[in-house]
Coordinates of C-alpha atoms and ligand atoms in Angstrom, one line a residue:
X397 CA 138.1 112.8 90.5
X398 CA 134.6 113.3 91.1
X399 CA 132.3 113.8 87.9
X400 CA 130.1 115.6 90.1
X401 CA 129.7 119.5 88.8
X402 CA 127.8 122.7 89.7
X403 CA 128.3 124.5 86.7
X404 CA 126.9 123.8 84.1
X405 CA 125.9 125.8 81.4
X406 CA 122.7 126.5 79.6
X407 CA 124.6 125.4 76.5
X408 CA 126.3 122.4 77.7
X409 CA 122.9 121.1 78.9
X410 CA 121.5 121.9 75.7
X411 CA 124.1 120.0 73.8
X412 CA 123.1 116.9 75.4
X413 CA 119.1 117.3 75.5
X414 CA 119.4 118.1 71.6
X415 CA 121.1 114.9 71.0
X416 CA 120.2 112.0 68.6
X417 CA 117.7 110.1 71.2
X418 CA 119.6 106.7 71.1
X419 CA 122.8 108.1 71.5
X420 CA 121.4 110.1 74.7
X421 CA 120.1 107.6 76.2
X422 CA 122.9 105.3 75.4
X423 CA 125.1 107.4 76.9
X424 CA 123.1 108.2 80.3
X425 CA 122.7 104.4 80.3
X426 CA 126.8 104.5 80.6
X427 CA 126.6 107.3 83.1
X428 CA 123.4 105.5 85.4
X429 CA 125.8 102.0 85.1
X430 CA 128.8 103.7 86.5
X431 CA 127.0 105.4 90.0
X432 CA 124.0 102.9 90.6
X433 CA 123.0 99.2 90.5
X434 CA 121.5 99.3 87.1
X435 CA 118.0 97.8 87.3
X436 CA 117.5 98.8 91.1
X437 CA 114.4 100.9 91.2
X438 CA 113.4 103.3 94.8
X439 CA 109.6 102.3 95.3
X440 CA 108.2 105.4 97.4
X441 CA 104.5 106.0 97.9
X442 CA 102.2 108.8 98.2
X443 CA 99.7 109.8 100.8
X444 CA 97.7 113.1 100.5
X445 CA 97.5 113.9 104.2
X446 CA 95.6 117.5 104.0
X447 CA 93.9 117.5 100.9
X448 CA 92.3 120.4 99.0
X449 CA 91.4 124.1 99.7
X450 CA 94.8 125.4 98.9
X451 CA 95.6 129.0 98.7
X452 CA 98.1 129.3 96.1
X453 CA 97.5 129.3 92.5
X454 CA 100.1 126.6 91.2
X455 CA 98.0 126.3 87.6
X456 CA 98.5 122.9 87.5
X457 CA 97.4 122.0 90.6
X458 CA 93.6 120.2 91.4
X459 CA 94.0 121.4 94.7
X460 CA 93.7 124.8 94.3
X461 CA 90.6 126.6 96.2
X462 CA 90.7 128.7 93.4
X463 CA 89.8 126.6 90.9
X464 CA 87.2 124.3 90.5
X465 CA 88.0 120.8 90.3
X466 CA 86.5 117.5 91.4
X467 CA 88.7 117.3 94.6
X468 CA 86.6 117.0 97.7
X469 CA 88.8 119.0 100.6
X470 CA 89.4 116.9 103.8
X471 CA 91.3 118.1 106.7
X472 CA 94.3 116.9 108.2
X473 CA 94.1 113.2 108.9
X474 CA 95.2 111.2 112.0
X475 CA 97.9 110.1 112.5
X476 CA 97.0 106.5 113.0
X477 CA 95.1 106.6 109.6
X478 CA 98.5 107.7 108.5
X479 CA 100.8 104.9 110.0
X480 CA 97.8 102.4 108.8
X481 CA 98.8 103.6 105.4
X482 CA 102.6 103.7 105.8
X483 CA 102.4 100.3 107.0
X484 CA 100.2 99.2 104.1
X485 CA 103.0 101.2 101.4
X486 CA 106.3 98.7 103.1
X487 CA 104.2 95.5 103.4
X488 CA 103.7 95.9 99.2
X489 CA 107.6 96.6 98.7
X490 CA 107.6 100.6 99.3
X491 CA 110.6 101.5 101.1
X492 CA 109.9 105.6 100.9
X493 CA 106.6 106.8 102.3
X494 CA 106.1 110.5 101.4
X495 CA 103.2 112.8 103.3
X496 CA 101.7 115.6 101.2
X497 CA 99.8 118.3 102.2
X498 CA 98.1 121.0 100.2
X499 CA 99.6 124.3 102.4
X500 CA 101.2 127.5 100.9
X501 CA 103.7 126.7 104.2
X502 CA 104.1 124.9 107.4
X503 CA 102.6 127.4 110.7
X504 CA 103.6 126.7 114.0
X505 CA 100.3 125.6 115.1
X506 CA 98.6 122.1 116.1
X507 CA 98.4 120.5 112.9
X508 CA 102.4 120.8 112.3
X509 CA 102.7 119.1 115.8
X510 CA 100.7 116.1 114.4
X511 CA 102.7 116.4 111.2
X512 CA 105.7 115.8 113.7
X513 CA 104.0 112.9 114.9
X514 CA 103.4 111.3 111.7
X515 CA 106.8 111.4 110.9
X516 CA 107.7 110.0 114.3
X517 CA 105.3 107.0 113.6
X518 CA 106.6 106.3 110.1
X519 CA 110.1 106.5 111.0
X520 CA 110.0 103.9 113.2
X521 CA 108.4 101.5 110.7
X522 CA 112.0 101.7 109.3
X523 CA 110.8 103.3 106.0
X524 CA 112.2 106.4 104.6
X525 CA 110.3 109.2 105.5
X526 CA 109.6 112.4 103.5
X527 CA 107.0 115.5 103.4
X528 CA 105.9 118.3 100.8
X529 CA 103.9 120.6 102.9
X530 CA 105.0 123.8 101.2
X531 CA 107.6 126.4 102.1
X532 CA 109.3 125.7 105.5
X533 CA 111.6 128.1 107.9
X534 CA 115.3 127.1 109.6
X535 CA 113.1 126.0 112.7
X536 CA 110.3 124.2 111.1
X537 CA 113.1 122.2 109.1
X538 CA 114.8 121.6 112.5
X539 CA 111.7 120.1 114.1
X540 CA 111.3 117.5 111.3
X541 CA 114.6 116.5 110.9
X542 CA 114.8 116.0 114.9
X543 CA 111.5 114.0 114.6
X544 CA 113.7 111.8 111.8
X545 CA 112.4 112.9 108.3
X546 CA 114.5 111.4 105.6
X547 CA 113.5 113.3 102.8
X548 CA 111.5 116.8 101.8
X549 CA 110.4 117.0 98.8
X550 CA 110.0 120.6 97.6
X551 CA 109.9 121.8 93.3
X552 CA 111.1 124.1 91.7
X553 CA 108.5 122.8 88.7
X554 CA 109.7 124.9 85.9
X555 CA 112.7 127.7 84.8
X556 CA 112.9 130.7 86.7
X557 CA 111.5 132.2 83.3
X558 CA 108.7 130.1 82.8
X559 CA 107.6 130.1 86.7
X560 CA 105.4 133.2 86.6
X561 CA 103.6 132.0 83.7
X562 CA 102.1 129.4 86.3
X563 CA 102.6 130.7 89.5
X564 CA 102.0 133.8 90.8
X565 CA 101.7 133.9 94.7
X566 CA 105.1 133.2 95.5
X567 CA 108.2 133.4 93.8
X568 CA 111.1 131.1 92.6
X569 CA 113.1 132.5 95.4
X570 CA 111.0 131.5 97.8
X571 CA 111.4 128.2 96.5
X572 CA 115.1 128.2 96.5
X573 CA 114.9 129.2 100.6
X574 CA 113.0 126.4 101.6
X575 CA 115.8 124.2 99.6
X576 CA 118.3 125.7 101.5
X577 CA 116.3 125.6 105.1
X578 CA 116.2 121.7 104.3
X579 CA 119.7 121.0 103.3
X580 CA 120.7 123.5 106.4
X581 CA 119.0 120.8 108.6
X582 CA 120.5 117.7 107.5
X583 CA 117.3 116.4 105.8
X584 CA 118.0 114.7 102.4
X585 CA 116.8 117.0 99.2
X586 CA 113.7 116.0 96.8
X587 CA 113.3 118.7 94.5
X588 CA 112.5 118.9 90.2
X589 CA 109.8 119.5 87.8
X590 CA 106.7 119.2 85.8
X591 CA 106.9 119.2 81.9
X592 CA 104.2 119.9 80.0
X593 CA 103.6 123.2 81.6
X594 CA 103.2 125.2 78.3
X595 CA 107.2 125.3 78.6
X596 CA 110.0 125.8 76.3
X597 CA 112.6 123.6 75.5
X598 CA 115.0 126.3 77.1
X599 CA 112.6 126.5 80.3
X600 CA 113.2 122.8 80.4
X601 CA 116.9 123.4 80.3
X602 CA 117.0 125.7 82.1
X603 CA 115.0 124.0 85.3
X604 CA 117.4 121.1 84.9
X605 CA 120.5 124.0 85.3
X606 CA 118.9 124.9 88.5
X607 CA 119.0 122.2 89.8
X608 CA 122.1 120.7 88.9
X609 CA 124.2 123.9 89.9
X610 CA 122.6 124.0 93.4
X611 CA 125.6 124.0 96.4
X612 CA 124.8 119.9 96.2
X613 CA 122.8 118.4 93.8
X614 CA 119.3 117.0 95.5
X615 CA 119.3 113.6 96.3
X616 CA 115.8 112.8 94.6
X617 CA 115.0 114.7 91.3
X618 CA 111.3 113.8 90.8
X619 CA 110.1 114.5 86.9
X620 CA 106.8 114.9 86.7
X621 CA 104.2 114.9 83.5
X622 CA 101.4 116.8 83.9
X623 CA 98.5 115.6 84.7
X624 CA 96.1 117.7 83.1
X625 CA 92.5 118.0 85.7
X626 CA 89.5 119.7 84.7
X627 CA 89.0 123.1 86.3
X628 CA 92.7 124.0 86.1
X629 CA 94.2 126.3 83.8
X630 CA 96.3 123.6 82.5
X631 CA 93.0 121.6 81.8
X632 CA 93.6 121.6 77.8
X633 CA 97.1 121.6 77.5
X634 CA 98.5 119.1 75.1
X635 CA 100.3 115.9 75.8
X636 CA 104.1 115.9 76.4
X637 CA 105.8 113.9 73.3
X638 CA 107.3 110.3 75.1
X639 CA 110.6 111.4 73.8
X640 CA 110.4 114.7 75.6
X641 CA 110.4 113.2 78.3
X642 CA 113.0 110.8 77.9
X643 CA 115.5 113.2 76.7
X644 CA 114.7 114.9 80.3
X645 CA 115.2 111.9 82.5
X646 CA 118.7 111.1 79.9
X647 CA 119.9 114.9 80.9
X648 CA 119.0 115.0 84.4
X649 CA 121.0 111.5 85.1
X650 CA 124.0 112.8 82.9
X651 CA 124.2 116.4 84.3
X652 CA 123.3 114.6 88.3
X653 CA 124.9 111.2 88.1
X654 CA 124.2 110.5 91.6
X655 CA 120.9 111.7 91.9
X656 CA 117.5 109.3 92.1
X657 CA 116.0 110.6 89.3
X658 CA 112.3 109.6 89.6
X659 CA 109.8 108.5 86.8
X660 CA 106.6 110.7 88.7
X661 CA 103.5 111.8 87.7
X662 CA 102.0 110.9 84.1
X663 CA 103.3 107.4 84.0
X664 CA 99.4 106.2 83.8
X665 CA 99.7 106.9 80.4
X666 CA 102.8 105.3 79.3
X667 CA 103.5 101.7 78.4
X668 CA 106.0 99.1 80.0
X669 CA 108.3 100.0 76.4
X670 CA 108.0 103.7 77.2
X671 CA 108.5 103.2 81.1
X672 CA 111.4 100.5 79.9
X673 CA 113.1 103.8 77.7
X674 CA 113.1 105.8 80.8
X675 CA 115.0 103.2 82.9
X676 CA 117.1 102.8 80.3
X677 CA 117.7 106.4 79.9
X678 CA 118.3 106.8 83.9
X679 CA 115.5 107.0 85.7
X680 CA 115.6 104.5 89.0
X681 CA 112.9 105.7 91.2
X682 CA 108.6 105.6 90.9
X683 CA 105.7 106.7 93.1
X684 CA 103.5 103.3 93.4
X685 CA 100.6 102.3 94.6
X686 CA 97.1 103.4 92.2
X687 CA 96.9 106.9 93.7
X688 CA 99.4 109.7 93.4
X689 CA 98.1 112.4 95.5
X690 CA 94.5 113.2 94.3
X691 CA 95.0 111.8 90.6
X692 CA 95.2 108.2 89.3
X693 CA 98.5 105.7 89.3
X694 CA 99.3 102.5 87.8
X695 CA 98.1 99.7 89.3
X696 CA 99.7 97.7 92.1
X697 CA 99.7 94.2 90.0
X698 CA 100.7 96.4 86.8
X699 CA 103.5 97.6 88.5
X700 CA 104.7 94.3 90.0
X701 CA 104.3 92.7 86.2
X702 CA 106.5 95.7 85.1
X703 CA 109.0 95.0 87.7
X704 CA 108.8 90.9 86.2
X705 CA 109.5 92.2 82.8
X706 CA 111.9 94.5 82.7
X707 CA 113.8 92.6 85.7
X708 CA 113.6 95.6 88.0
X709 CA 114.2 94.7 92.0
X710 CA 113.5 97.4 94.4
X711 CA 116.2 99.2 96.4
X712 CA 116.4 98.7 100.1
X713 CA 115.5 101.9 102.3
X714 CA 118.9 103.5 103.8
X715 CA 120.8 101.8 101.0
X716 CA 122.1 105.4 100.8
X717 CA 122.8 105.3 104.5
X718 CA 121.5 107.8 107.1
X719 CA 121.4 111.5 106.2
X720 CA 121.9 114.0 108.8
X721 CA 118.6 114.4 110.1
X722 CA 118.0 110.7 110.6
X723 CA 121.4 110.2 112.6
X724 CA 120.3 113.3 114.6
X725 CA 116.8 111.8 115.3
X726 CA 118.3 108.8 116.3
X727 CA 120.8 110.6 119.1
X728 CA 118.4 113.2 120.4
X729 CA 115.4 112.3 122.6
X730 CA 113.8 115.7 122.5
X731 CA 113.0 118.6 119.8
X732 CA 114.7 121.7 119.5
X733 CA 113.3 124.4 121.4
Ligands
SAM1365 N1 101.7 122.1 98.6 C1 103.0 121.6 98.6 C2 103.8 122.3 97.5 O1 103.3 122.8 96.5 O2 105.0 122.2 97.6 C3 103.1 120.1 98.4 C4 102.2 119.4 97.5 S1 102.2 119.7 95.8 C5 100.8 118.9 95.1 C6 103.6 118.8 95.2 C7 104.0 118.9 93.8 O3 103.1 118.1 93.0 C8 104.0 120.2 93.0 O4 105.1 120.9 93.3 C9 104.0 119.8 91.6 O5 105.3 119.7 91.1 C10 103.3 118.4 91.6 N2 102.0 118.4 91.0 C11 100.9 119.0 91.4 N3 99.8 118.9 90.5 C12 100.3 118.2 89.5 C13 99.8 117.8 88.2 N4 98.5 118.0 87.9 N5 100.6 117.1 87.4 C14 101.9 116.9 87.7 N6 102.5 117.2 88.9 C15 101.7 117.9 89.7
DTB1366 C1 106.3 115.1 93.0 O1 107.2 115.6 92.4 N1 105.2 114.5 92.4 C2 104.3 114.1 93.4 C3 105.0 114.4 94.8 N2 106.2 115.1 94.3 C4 104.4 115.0 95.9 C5 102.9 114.7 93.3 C6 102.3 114.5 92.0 C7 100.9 115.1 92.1 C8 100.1 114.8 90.8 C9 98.8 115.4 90.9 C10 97.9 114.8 92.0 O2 97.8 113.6 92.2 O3 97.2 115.6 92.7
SF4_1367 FE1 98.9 124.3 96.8 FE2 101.0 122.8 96.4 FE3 98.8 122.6 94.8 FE4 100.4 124.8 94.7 S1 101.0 122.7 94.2 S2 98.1 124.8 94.8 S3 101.0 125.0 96.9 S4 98.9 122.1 97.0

């Protein structure tokens, strides 16, 4: 029988958050042993490709135009620059290489065609590809997925409560869409959260239900800490407790047992130990490399010594296999029209 569920309640996920922390993550150790090669860790890494001078007001976010942070704005970049970094990410173990771009959403215009290039160029490094350019339609999905993108990764960063508290020009529904238009298109699903938000435990609960009782569970379910920047709204906001975050990562692997559930943003200021906890408690994914997209990251060489450690190997890219969108890619020799 598959222990694979889409309804879940608030108070079943509550149950497990709430419980002693040793037994938790004891017991998503159990559930991580049973669906994945314990130890295996996803290496992906980042790349701001459109930087800055974003519209929306996300209030966590140092790319904001609205507010005023340190990030210098910088337009789309080539796509050779690109591939130069790609390359770079799989010759220092990354087997994911993920393209972000500060955009409310994709247009139909020339900079989405070199988007579609990029993707083109780092697919056929062999790496698994993925994008967070903002909200997407059907067709935009359908150009990347023919052009091979392996991943998107999209948030839903908080509850549905909690969302309007930090973002106000668009709406969880949006959100939701764009998750759809991606799964619709074959392209494998990257979508979770940020804690530290000014959330309750509830809102934290209740992101988590979200996202486990979507039609099929994402494959990736980033957890990020925020990052707090100066100039943002969230500038002040107080650290998240360690075990916070560990009881998320323990819930998310429980309640998504086949899910990457990945150790994001924030993990600058945790030690091996703490980083050790979250592997323990289910987490077997990381962004490397010492830049996430406009904030700081551990250190290559910290990173590998962590890896030493804790015995940690990295996971192959495709170990999953192909999703949809890649197997389409690799058929079709032209884009929808
Ligand atoms: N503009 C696109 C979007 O919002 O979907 C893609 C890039 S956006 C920076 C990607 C994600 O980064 C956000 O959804 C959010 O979860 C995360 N993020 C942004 N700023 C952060 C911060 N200061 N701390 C932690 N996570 C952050
Ligand atoms: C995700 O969940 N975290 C990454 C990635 N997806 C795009 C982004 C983290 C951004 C942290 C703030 C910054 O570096 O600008
Ligand atoms: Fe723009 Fe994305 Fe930052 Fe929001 S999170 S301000 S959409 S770049």
């Amino acid at each position: 029988m598959s222990n694979i569920r889409h309804n879940w309640t608030r108070e079943e996920i509550s149950e497990i958050y709430e419980r002693p922390l040793l037994s938790l993550v004891l017991d998503a150790a159990n559930v991580h042993r049973q669906n994945h090669v314990f130890g295996e860790v996803q290496i992906s890494s980042l790349l701001s490709i459109k930087t800055g001078g974003c519209s929306e007001d996300c209030a966590y976010c140092p790319q904001a135009a609205r507010y005023h942070t340190d990030v210098k704005v910088h337009a789309l970049m080539k796509v050779d620059e690109v591939l130069a970094a790609a390359e770079n990410a799989k010759a220092g173990g990354a087997s994911r290489f993920c393209m972000g771009a500060a955009w409310r959403e994709v247009r139909d215009n020339r900079d989405f065609d070199r988007v579609i290039d990029m993707v083109r160029a780092v697919n056929s490094l062999d790496m698994e590809v993925c994008c967070t350019l903002g909200m997407l339609t059907p067709h935009q999905a359908e150009r990347l997925a023919s052009a091979g993108l392996y991943a998107y990764n999209h948030n839903i960063d908080t509850s549905e409560e909690h969302y309007g508290e930090v973002i106000t020009t668009r709406t969880y529904d949006d959100r939701l869409n764009t998750l759809s238009n991606v799964r619709k298109a074959g392209i494998s699903v990257c979508s979770g959260g940020i804690i530290g938000l000014g959330e309750s435990t509830n809102d934290r609960i209740g992101m988590l239900q979200t996202l486990c009782n979507l039609p099929e569970h994402p494959e990736s379910v980033p957890i990020n800490v925020l990052v707090p920047v100066a100039g943002t709204p969230l500038a002040d906001n107080s650290r998240v407790p360690f075990d916070e975050l560990v009881r998320m990562i323990a819930t998310a692997r429980i309640v998504m047992p086949h899910s990457a559930v990945r150790l994001s943003a924030g993990r600058l200021e945790l030690s091996v130990s703490e980083q050790a906890m979250c592997f323990m408690a289910g987490a077997n994914s990381i962004f490397a490399g010492d830049k996430l997209l406009t904030t700081p990251n551990p250190e290559y060489n910290a990173d590998k010594d962590m890896f030493r450690i804790l015995g940690l190997t990295p996971k192959a890219a495709f170990a999953d296999g192909h999703p949809k969108s890649k197997q389409k890619a690799n058929a079709m020799q032209h884009e929808p029209s």
